[in-house]
Each structure stands twice: as C-alpha cells, then as structure tokens.
PDB file of C-alpha atoms in Angstrom:
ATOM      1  CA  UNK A  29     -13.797  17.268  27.641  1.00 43.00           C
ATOM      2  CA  UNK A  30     -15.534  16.069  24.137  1.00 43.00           C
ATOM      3  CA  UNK A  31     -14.437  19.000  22.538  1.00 39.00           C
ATOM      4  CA  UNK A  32     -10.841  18.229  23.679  1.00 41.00           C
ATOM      5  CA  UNK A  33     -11.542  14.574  22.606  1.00 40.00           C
ATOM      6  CA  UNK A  34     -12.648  15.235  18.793  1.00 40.00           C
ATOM      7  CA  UNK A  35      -9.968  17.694  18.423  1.00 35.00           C
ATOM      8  CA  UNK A  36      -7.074  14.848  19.420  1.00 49.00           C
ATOM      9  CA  UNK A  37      -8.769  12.837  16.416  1.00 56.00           C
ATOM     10  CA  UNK A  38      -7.960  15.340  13.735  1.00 62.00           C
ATOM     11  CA  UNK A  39      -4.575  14.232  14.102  1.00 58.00           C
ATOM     12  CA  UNK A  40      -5.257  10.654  12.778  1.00 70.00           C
ATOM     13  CA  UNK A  41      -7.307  11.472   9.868  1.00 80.00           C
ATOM     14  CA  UNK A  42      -4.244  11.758   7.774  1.00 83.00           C
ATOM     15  CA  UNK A  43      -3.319   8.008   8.527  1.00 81.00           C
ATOM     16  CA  UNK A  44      -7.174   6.952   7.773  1.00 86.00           C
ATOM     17  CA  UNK A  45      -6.716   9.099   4.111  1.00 90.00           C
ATOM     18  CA  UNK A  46      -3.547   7.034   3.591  1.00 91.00           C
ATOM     19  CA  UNK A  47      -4.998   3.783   4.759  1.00 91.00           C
ATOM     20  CA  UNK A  48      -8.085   4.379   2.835  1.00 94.00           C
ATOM     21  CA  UNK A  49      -5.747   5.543  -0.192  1.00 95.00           C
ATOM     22  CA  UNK A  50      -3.551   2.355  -0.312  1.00 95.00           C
ATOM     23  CA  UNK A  51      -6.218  -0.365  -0.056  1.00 95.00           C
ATOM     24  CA  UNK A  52      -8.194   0.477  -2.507  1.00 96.00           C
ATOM     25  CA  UNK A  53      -4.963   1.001  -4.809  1.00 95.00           C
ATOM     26  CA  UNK A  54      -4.087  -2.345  -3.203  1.00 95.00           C
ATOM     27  CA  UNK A  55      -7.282  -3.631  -4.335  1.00 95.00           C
ATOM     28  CA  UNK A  56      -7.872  -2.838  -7.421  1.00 95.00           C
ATOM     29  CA  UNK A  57      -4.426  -4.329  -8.647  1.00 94.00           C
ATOM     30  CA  UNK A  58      -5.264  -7.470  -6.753  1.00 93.00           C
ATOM     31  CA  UNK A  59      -8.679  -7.946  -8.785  1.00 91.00           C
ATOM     32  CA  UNK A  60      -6.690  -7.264 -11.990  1.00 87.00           C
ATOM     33  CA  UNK A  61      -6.927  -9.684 -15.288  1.00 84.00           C
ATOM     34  CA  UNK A  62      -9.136 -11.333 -16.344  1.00 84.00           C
ATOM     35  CA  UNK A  63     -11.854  -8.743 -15.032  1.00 86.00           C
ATOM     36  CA  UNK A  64      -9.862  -5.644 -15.199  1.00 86.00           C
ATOM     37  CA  UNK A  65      -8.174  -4.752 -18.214  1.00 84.00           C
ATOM     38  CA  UNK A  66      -5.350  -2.222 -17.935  1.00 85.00           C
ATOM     39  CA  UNK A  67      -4.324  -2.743 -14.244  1.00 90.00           C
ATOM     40  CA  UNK A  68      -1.683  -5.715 -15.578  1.00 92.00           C
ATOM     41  CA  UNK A  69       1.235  -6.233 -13.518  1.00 94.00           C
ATOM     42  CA  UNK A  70       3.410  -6.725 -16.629  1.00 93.00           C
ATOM     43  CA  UNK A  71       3.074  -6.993 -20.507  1.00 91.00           C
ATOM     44  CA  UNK A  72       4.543  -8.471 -23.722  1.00 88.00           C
ATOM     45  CA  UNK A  73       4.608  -6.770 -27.051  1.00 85.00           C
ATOM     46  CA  UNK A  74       5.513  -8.802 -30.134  1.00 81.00           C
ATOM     47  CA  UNK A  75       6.528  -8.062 -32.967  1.00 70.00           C
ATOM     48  CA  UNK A  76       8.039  -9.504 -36.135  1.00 57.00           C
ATOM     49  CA  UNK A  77      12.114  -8.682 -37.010  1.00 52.00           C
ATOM     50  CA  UNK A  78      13.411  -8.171 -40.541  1.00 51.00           C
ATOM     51  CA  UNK A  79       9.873  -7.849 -41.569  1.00 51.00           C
ATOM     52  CA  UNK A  80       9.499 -11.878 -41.589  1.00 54.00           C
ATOM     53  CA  UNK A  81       6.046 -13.551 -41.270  1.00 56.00           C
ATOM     54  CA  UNK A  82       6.842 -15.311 -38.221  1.00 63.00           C
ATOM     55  CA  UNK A  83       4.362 -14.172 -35.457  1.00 71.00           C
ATOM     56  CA  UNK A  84       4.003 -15.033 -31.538  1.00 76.00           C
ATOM     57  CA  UNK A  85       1.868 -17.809 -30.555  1.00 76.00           C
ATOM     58  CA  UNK A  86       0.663 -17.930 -27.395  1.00 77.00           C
ATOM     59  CA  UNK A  87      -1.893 -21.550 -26.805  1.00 73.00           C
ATOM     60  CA  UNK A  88      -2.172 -21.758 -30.299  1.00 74.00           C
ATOM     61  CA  UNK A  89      -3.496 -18.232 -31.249  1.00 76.00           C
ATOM     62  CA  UNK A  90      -1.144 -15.528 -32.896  1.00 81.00           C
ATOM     63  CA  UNK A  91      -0.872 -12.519 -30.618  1.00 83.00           C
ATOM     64  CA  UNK A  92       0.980  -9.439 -30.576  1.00 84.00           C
ATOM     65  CA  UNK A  93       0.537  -8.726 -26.942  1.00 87.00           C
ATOM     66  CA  UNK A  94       0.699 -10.691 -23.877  1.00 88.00           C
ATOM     67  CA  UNK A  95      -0.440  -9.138 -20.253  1.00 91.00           C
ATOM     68  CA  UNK A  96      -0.071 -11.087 -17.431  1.00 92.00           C
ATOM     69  CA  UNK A  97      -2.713 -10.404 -14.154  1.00 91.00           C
ATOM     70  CA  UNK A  98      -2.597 -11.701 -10.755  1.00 92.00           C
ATOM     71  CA  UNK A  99      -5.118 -14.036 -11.484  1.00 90.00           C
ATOM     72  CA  UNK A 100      -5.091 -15.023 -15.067  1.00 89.00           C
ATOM     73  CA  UNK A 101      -2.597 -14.114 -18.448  1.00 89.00           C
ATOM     74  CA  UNK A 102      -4.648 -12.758 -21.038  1.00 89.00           C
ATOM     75  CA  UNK A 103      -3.125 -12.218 -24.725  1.00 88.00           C
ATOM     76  CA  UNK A 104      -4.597 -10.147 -27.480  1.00 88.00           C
ATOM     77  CA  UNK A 105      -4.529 -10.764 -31.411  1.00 85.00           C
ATOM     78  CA  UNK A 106      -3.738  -8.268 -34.040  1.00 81.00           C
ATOM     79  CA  UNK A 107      -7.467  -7.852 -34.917  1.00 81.00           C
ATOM     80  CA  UNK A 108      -8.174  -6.479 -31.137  1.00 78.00           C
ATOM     81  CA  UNK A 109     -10.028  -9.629 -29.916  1.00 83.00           C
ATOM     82  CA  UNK A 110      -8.853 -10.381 -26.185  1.00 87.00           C
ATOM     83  CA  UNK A 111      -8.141 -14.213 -25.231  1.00 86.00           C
ATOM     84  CA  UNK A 112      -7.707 -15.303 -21.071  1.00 86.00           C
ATOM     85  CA  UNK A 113      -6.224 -18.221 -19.788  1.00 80.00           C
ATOM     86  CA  UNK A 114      -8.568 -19.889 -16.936  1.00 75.00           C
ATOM     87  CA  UNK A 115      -8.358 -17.931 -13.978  1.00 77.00           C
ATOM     88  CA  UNK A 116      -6.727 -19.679 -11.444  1.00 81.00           C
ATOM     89  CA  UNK A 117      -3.791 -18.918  -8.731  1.00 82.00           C
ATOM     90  CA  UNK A 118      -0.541 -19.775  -9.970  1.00 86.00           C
ATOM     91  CA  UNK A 119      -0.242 -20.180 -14.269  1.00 88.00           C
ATOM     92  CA  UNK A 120       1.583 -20.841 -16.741  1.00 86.00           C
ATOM     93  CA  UNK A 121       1.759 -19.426 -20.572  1.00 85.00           C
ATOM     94  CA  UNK A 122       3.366 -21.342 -23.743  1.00 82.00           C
ATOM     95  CA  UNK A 123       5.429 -18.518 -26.047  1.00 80.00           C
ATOM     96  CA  UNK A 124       6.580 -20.168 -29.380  1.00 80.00           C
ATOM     97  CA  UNK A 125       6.813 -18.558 -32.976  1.00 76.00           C
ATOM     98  CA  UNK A 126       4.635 -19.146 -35.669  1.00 70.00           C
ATOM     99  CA  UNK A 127       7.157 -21.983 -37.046  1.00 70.00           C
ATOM    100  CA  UNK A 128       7.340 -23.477 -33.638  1.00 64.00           C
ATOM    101  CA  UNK A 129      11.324 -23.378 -33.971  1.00 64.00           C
ATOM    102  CA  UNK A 130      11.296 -22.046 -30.134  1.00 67.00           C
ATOM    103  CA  UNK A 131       9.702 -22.813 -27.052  1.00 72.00           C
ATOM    104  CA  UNK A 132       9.228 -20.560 -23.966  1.00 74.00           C
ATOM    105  CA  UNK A 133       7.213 -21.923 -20.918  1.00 75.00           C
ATOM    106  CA  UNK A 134       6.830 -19.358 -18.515  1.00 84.00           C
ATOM    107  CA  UNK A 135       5.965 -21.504 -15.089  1.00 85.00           C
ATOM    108  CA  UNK A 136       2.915 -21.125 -12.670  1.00 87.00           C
ATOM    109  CA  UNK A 137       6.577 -20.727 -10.055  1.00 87.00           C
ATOM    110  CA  UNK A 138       6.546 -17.157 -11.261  1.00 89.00           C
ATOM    111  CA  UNK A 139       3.460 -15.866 -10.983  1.00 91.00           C
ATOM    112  CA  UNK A 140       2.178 -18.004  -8.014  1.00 90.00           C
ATOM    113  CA  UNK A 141       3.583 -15.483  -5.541  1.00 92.00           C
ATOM    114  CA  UNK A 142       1.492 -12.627  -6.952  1.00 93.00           C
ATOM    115  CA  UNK A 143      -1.374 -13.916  -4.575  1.00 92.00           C
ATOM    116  CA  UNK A 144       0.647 -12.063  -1.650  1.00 95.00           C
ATOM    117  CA  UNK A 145      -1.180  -8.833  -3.765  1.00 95.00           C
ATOM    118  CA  UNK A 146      -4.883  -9.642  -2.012  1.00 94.00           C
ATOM    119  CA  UNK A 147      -2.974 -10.875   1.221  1.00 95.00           C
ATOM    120  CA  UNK A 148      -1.491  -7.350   1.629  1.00 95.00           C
ATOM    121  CA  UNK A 149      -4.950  -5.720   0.889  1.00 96.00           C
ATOM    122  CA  UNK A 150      -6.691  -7.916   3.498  1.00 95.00           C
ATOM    123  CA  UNK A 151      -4.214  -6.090   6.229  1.00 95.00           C
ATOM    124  CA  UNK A 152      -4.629  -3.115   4.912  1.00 95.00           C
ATOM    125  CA  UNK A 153      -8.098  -3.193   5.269  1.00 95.00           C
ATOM    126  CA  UNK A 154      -8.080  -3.739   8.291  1.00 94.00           C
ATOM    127  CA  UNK A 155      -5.477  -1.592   9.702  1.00 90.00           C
ATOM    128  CA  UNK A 156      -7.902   1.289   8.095  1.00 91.00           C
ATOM    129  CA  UNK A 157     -10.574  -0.159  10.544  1.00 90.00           C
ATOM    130  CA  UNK A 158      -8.639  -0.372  13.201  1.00 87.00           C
ATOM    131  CA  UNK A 159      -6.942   3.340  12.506  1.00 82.00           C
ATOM    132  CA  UNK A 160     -11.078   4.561  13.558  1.00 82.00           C
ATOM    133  CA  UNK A 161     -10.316   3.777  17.213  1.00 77.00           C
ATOM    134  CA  UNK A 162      -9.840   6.376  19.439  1.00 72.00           C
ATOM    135  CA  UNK A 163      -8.632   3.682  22.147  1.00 76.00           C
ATOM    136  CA  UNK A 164      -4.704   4.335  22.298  1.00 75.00           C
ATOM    137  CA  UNK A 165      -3.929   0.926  22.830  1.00 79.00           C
ATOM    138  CA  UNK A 166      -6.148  -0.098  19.791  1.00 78.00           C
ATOM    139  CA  UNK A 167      -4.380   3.049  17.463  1.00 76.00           C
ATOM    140  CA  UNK A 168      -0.925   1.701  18.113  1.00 80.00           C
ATOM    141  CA  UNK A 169      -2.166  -1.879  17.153  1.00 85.00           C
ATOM    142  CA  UNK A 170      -3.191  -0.435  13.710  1.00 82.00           C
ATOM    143  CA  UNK A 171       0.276   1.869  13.283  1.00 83.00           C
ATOM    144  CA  UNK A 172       1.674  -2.110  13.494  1.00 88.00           C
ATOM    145  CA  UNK A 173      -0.738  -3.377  11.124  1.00 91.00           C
ATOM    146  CA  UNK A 174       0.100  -0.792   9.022  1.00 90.00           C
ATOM    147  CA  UNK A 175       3.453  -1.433   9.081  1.00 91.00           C
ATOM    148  CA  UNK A 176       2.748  -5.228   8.613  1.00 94.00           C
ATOM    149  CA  UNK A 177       0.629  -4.023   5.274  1.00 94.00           C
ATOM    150  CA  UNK A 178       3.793  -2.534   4.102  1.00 94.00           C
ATOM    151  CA  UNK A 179       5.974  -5.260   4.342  1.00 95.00           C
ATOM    152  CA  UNK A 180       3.632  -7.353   2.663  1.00 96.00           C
ATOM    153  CA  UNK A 181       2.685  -4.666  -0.180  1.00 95.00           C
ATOM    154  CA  UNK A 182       7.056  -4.756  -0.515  1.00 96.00           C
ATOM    155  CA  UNK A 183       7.357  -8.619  -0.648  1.00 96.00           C
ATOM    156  CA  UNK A 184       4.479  -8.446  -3.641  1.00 95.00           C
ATOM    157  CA  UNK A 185       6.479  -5.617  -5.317  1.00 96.00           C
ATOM    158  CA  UNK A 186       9.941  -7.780  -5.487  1.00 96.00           C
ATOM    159  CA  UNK A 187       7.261 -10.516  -6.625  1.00 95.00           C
ATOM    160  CA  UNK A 188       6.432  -8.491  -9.747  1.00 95.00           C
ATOM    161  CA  UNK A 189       9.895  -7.299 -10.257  1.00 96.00           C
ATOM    162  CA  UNK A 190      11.081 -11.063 -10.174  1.00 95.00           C
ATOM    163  CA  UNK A 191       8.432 -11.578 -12.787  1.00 93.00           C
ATOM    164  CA  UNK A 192       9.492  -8.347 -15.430  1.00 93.00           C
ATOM    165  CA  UNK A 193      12.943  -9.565 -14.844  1.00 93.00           C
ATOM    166  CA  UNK A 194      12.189 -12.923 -16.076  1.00 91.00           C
ATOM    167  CA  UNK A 195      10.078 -12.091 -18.898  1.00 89.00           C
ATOM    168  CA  UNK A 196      12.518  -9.092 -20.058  1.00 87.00           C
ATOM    169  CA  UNK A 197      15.436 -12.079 -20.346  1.00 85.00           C
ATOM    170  CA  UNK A 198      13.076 -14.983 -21.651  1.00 81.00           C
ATOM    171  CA  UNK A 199      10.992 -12.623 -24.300  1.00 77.00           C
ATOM    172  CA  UNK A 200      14.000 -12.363 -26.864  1.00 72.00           C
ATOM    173  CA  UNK A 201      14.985 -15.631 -26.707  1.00 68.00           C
ATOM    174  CA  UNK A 202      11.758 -16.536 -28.671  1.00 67.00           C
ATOM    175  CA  UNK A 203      13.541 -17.023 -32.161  1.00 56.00           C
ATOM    176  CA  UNK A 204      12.716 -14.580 -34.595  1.00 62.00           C
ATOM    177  CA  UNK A 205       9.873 -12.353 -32.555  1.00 69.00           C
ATOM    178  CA  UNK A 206      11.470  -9.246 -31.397  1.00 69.00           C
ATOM    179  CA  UNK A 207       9.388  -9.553 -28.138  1.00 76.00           C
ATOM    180  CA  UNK A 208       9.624  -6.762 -25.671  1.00 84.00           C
ATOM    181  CA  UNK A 209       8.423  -6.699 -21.705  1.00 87.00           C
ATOM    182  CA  UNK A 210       6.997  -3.795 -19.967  1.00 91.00           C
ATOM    183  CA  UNK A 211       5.724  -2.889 -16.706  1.00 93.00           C
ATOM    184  CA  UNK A 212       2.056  -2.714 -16.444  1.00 92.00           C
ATOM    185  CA  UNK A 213       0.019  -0.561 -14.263  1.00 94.00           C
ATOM    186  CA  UNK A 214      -0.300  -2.895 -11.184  1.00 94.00           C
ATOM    187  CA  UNK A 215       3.313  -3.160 -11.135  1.00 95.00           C
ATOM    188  CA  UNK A 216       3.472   0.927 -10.479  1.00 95.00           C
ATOM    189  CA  UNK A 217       0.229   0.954  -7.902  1.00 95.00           C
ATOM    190  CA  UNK A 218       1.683  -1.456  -5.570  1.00 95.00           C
ATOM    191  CA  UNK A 219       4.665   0.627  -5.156  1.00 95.00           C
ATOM    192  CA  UNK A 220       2.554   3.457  -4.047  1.00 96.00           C
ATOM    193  CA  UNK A 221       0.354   1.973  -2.145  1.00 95.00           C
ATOM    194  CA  UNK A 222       3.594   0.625  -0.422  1.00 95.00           C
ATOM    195  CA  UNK A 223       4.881   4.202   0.395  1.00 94.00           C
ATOM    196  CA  UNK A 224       1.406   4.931   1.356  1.00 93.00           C
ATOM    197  CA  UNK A 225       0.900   2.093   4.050  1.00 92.00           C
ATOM    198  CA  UNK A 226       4.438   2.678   5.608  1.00 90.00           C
ATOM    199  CA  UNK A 227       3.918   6.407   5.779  1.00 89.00           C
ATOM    200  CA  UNK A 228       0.266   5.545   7.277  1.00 86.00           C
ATOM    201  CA  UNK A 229       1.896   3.799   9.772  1.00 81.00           C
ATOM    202  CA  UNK A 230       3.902   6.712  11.020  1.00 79.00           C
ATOM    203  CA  UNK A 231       1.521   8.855  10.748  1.00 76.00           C
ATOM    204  CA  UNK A 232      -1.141   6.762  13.203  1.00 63.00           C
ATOM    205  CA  UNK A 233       1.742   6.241  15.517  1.00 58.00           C
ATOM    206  CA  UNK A 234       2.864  10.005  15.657  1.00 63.00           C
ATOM    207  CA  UNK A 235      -0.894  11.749  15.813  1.00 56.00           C
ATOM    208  CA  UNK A 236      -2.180   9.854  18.215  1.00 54.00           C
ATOM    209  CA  UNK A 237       1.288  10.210  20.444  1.00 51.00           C
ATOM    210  CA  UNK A 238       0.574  13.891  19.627  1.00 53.00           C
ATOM    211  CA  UNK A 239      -3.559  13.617  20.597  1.00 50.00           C
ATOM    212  CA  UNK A 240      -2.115  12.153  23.708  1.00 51.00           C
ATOM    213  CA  UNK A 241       0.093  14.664  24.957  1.00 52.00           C
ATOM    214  CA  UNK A 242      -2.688  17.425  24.100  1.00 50.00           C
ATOM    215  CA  UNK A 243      -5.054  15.848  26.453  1.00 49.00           C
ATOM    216  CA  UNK A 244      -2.364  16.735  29.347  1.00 46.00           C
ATOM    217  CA  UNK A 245      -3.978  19.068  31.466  1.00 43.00           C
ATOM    218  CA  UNK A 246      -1.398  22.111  32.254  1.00 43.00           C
ATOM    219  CA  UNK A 247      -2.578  24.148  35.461  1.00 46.00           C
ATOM    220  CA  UNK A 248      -3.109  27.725  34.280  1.00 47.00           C
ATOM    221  CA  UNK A 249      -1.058  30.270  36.525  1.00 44.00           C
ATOM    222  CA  UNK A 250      -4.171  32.946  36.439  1.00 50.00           C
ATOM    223  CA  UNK A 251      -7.053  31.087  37.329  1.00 47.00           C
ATOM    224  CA  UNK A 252      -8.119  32.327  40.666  1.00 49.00           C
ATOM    225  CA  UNK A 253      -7.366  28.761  42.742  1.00 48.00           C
ATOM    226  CA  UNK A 254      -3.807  29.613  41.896  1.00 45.00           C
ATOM    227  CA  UNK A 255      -3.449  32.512  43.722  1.00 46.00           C
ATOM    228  CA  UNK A 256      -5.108  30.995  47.009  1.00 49.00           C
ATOM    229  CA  UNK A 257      -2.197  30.309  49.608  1.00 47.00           C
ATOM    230  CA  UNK A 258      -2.166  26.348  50.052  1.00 49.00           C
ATOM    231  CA  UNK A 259      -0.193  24.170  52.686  1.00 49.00           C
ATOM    232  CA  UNK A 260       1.603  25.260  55.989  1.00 48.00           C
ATOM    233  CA  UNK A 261       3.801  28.170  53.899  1.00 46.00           C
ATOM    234  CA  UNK A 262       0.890  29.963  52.488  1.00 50.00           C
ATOM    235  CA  UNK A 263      -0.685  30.297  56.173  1.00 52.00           C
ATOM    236  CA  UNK A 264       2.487  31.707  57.366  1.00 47.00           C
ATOM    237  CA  UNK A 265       2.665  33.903  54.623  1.00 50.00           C
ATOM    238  CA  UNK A 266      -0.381  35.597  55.879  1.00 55.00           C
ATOM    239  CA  UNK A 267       0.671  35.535  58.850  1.00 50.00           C
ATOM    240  CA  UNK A 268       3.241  37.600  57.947  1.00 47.00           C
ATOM    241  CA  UNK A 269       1.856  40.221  55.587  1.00 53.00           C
ATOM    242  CA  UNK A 270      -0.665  41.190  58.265  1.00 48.00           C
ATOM    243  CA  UNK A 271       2.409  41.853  60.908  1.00 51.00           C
ATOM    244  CA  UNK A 272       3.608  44.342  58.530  1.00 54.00           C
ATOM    245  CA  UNK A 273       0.120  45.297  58.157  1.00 48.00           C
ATOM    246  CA  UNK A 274       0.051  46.191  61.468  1.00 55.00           C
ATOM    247  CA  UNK A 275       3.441  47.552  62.103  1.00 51.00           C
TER     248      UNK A 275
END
C-alpha cells in the first residue's frame, strides 16, 4: 500500500513544478524597482525631434528614460546615473520638456493597482503549499487556489496593460520630446506566470482525480480465491460435477 501511495503522487508533481514556476516569476516582478533593475513593468524612452535641444524632465532632472516598477518610478539621465522616486504604493511622476511648455502628470490612480502583483504571489504561494498534500480534500482546495492565483495574476496583467496604454497616448503629447512607451519585463512575466497558475490548477485537479482512481482495487480473475466456488451456486455446482463424476 505505500508503494501504491507514492506512485499516485507522481501525478501532482507537475502542478507543484508549475506552482513553484509561477510564484517565483510572480515574485520577482512584484519586488521590481527600486531594488530590481530590469524587471520594470513598463518604460519611457525620450528623445529629442528635429534634432532640437529640448530634453525630458522628469522632477527636475533631464532623463532619457523613464521605467516605472510596482513600487517606485525610477528615471535615468544620459550620463547612466539612475534616479528613484520614494518607494511607496501608489505614485505619481511629473513629464515636462526642458522649456516647461508641457506638462504631463501621470497619477498615483494608475499605478496604485499594481499592488494586486504581491497579492497574486501571496496565493500562489500558498496554493504551492497546499499542492504538497496528499489529503484529496486538501489537493482540490489548492487546484481552487490555484485557480484563484490566476485570476488575480489576470486582473494585475489588465493593470499593466491599462498603464502601457496610458503612457503610449500621454508620452507624445509632451511637446517637442518624441517620447516612446514600451513594455518592460514584468509586464511579459506576469503573463506567464498567469498561464502557468491556471494550467497548475488543472493539472492538481486532474492528477490527483487520476491518483484516485489508481488506488481502486480491481479483483484479479487468476488469483487462486477466485476460482473457489462461493455462495449457494458454487455448492451446487459441486454437487453436480461429482454426479457426473460418478455416472
């Protein structure tokens, strides 16, 4: 019976890879800027248009890049030196040009909703614990949690492509800076780690539906207890081969 018991739990382990997969994808883009530099959930270049000296100012400093974290914007100057806001759940960042003929203001209402990112990671985390269980009652509780991950690893994906949208229409409105928006890396990672948790999800729910039914124990037809007569029928059936026995 163990034997029979860690063989059913080779059909999870491809919903623990998953699980395991998608939170730390899941995490890493919800540490992102300030402390991590290239997992950005969307970026800025600027540059100047018909070779004029006007240049993007972001809080005062002239920039030619702009990427903006879950946690904190952080904007880097021509000469490579790197410059983040306070870090801080929901901010804002100031895009004018270098004569101050335009004003941008790009409101802490589009980037507060990119702390859903760590809320998604949280249940993803813990669906992975819960995926460890061998209990089917505690296996189909994690194939939900999964699927709750997923949901919430979508809602922070339309977050960030609420936020690329906005920037991608606001950016060339700055007068004279031919600005342009890009996704970043986060932006790319949660939408894996999306596919990841919903096909986790399935996967839990179908293995251990499959571990299940393999722990049905089917009579076999040549074991010797099979051949024994039982009940009232398999008496008379004696019965009756020794008559002809006889006769």
């Amino acid at each position: 019976m163990p034997e029979r018991l860690e063989m059913n739990r080779t059909f999870c382990i491809p919903g623990i890879l998953l699980l395991f997969i998608a939170f730390a994808l899941n995490f890493l883009v919800s540490v992102s800027l300030p402390y991590l530099n290239t997992l950005d959930i969307a970026r800025i270049h600027f540059h100047t248009q018909n070779h004029t000296m006007v240049e993007a100012v972001v809080d005062g400093n002239a920039v030619n890049e702009t990427r903006f974290g879950i946690w904190a914007p952080c904007s880097y100057e021509p000469n490579g030196a790197r410059i983040c806001e306070a870090t801080g759940h929901g901010y804002s960042v100031n895009i004018t040009n270098s004569e101050h003929n335009s004003v941008k203001i790009i409101g802490a209402s589009w980037t507060r909703g990119l702390a859903v990112h760590p809320v998604a990671t949280g249940m993803t985390f813990i669906a992975f614990l819960l995926s460890f269980s061998s209990h089917i009652t505690v296996t189909l509780v994690s194939s939900l949690v999964s699927f709750l991950a997923s949901f919430l690893t979508l809602l922070a994906f339309f977050i960030d492509i609420a936020l690329f949208a906005y920037l991608k229409k606001t950016v060339p409105d700055v007068m004279d800076i031919g600005g342009k928006a890009e996704t970043g890396p986060g932006f790319w990672l949660t939408l894996i780690a999306f596919l990841l948790t919903l096909l986790a999800g399935c996967t839990v729910c179908f293995g251990r539906r499959r571990a299940r039914g393999s722990d049905a124990v089917v009579p076999d037809v040549n074991s010797e207890d099979s051949e024994k007569p039982r009940g009232r029928f398999g008496r008379l059936g004696n019965l009756f081969s020794f008559a002809r026995f006889r006769s």
